mmCIF file of C-alpha atoms in Angstrom:
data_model
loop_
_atom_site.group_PDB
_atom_site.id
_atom_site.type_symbol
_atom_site.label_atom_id
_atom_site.label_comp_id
_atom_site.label_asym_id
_atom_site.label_seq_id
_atom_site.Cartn_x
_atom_site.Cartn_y
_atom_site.Cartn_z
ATOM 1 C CA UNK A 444 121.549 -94.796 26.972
ATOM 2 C CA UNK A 445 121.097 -98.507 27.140
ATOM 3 C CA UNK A 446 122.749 -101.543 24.965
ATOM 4 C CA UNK A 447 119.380 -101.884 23.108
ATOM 5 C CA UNK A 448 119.134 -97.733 22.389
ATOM 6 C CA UNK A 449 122.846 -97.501 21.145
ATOM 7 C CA UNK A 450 121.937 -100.414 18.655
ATOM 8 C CA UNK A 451 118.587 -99.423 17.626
ATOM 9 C CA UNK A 452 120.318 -95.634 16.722
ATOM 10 C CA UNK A 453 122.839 -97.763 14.651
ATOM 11 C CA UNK A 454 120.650 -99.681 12.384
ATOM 12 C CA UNK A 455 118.217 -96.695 12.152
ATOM 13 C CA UNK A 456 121.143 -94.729 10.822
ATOM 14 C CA UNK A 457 121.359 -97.311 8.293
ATOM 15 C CA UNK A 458 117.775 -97.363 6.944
ATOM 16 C CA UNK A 459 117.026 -99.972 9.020
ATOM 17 C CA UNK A 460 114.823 -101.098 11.945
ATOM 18 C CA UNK A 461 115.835 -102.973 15.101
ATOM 19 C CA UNK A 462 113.528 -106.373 15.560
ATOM 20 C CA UNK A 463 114.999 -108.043 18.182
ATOM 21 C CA UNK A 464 117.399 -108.879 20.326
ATOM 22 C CA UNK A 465 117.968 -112.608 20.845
ATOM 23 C CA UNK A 466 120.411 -113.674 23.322
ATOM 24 C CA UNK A 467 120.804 -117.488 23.272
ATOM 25 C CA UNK A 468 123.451 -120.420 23.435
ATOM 26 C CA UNK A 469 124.295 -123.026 20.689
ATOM 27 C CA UNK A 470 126.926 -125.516 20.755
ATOM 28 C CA UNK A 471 128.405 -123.891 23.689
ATOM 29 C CA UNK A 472 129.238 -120.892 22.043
ATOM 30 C CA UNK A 473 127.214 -117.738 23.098
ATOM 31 C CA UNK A 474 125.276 -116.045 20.502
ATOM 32 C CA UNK A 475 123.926 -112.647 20.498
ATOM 33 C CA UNK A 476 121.555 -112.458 17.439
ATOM 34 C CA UNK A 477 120.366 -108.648 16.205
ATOM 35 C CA UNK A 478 117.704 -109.039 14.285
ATOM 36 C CA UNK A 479 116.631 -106.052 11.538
ATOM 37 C CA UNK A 480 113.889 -105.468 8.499
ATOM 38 C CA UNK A 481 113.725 -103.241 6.182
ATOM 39 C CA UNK A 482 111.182 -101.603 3.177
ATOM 40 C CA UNK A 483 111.177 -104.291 0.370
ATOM 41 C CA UNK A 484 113.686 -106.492 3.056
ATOM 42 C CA UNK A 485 117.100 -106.725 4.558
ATOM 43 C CA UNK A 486 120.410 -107.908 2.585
ATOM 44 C CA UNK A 487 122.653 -109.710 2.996
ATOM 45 C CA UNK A 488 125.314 -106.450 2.266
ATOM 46 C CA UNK A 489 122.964 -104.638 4.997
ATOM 47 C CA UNK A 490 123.456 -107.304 7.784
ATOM 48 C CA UNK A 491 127.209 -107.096 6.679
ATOM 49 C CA UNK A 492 126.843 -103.133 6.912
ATOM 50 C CA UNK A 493 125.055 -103.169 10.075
ATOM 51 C CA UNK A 494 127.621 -105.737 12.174
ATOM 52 C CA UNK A 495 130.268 -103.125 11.172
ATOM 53 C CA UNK A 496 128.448 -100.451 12.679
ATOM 54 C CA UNK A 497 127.195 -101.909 16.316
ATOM 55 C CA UNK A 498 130.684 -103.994 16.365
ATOM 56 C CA UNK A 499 132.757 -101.791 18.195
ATOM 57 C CA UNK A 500 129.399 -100.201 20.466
ATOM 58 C CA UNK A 501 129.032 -103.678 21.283
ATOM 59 C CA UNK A 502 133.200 -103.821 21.952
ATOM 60 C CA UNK A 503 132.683 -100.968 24.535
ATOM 61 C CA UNK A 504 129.432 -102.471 26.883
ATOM 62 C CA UNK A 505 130.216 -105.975 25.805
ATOM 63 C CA UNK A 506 127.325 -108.128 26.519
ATOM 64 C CA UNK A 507 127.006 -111.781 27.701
ATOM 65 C CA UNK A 508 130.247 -111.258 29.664
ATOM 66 C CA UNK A 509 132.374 -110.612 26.644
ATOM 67 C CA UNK A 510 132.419 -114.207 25.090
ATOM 68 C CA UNK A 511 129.587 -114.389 22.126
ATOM 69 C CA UNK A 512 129.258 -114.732 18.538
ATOM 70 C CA UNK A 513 127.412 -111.111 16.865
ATOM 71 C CA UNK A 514 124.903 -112.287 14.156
ATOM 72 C CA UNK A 515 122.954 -109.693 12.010
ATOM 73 C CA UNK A 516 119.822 -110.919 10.237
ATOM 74 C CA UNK A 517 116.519 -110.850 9.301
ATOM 75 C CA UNK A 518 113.565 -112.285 11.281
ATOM 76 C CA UNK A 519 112.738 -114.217 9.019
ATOM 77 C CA UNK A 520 109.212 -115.384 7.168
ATOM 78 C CA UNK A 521 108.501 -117.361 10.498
ATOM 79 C CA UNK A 522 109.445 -115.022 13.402
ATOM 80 C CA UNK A 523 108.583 -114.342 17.147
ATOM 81 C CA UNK A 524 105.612 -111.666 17.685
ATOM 82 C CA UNK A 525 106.708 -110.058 21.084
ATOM 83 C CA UNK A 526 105.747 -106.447 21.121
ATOM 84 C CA UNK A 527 102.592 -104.656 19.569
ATOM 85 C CA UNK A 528 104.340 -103.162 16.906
ATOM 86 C CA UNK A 529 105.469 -106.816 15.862
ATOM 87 C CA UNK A 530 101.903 -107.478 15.785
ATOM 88 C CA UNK A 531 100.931 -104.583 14.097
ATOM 89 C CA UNK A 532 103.295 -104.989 11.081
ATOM 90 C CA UNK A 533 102.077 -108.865 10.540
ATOM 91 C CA UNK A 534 98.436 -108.255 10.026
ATOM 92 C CA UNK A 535 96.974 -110.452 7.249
ATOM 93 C CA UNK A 536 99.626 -113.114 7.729
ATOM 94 C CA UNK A 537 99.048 -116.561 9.321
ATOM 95 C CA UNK A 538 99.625 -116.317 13.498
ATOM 96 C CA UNK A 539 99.807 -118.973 15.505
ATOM 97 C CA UNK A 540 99.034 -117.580 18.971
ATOM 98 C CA UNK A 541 99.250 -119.521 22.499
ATOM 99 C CA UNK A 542 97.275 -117.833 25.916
ATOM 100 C CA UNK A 543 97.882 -118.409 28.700
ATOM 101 C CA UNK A 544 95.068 -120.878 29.521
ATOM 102 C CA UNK A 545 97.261 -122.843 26.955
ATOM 103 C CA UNK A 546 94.613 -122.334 24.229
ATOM 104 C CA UNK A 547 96.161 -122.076 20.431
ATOM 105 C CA UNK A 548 94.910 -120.062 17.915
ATOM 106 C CA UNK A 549 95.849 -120.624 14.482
ATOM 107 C CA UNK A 550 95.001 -118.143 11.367
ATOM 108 C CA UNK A 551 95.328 -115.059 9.688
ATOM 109 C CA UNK A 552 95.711 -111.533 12.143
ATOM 110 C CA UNK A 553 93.652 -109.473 10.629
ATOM 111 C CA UNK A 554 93.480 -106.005 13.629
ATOM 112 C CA UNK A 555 96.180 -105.523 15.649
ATOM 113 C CA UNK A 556 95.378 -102.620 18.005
ATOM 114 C CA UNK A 557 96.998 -101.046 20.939
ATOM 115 C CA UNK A 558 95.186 -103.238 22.789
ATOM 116 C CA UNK A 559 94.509 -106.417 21.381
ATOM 117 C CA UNK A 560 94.678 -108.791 18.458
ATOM 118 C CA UNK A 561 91.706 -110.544 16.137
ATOM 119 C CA UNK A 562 92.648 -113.882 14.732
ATOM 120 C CA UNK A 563 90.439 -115.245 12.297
ATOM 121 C CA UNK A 564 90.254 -119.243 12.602
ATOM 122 C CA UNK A 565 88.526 -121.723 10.897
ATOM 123 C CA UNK A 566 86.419 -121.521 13.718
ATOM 124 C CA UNK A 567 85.505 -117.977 13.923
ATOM 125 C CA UNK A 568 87.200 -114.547 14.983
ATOM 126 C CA UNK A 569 88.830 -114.416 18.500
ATOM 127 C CA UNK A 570 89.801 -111.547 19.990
ATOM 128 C CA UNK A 571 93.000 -111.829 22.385
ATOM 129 C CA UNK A 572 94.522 -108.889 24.859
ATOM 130 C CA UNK A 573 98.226 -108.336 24.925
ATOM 131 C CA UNK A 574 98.515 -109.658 28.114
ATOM 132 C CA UNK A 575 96.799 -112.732 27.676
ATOM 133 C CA UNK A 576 98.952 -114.121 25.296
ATOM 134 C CA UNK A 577 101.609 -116.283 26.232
ATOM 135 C CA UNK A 578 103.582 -117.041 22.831
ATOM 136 C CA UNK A 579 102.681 -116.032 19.462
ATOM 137 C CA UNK A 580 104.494 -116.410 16.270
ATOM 138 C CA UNK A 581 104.054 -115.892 12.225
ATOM 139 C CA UNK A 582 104.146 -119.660 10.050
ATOM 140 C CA UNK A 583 104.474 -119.928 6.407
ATOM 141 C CA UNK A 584 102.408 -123.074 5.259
ATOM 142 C CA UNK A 585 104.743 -124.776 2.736
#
């Protein structure tokens, strides 16, 4: 079983579901973000709950070579769409999507299939594949 399938059991035990998986570095620290959602959201308690739980799977295949800072939290109202079921659970919010012809689209998903996405823009609907897209993210407009 892998580092991802060990943590996704956790926070499933929990009544919670695995996001993501963000390894990155700030201030030279090493940071290994797990991000999780929830029906009707994620608490702060939960993300408390849910560090306890992967804390020592995480002390047994350490990743990033040992040396990282665990953070539990929610994705957030402006997240990273990488997978189809990210897509899939964002219809009718506002997607900012970037192909790989460097094209952006900017509006509300309204179909997310297993194969592609519609965008409505102020131009029109566009239909993107999976693999054409390059970047794609939710944005809250303040």
């Amino acid at each position: 079983m892998s580092l991802e399938q060990s943590i996704k059991l956790a926070v499933e035990s929990l009544g919670a579901k695995l996001y993501d998986i963000v390894t990155t570095k700030e201030h030279d620290r090493n940071i290994f973000r797990v991000l999780v959602t929830a029906e009707g959201g994620i608490s702060l308690d939960k993300c408390a709950e849910i560090s306890r739980m992967i804390s020592p799977i995480l002390d047994v295949d350490e990743p990033m070579n040992g040396e990282y800072i665990l953070e539990v939290s929610s994705p957030g109202i402006e997240r990273k769409l990488k997978n189809k079921d990210h897509f899939k659970a964002s219809i009718g919010e506002k997607v900012k999507i970037k192909n790989f012809a460097t094209e952006v689209f900017k509006g509300e998903l309204i179909c997310a299939d297993n194969e592609k996405i519609v965008v409505k823009t102020e131009f029109g609907e566009d239909e993107i594949t999976y693999d054409n897209i390059l970047a794609a993210a939710t944005y809250y407009e303040w």
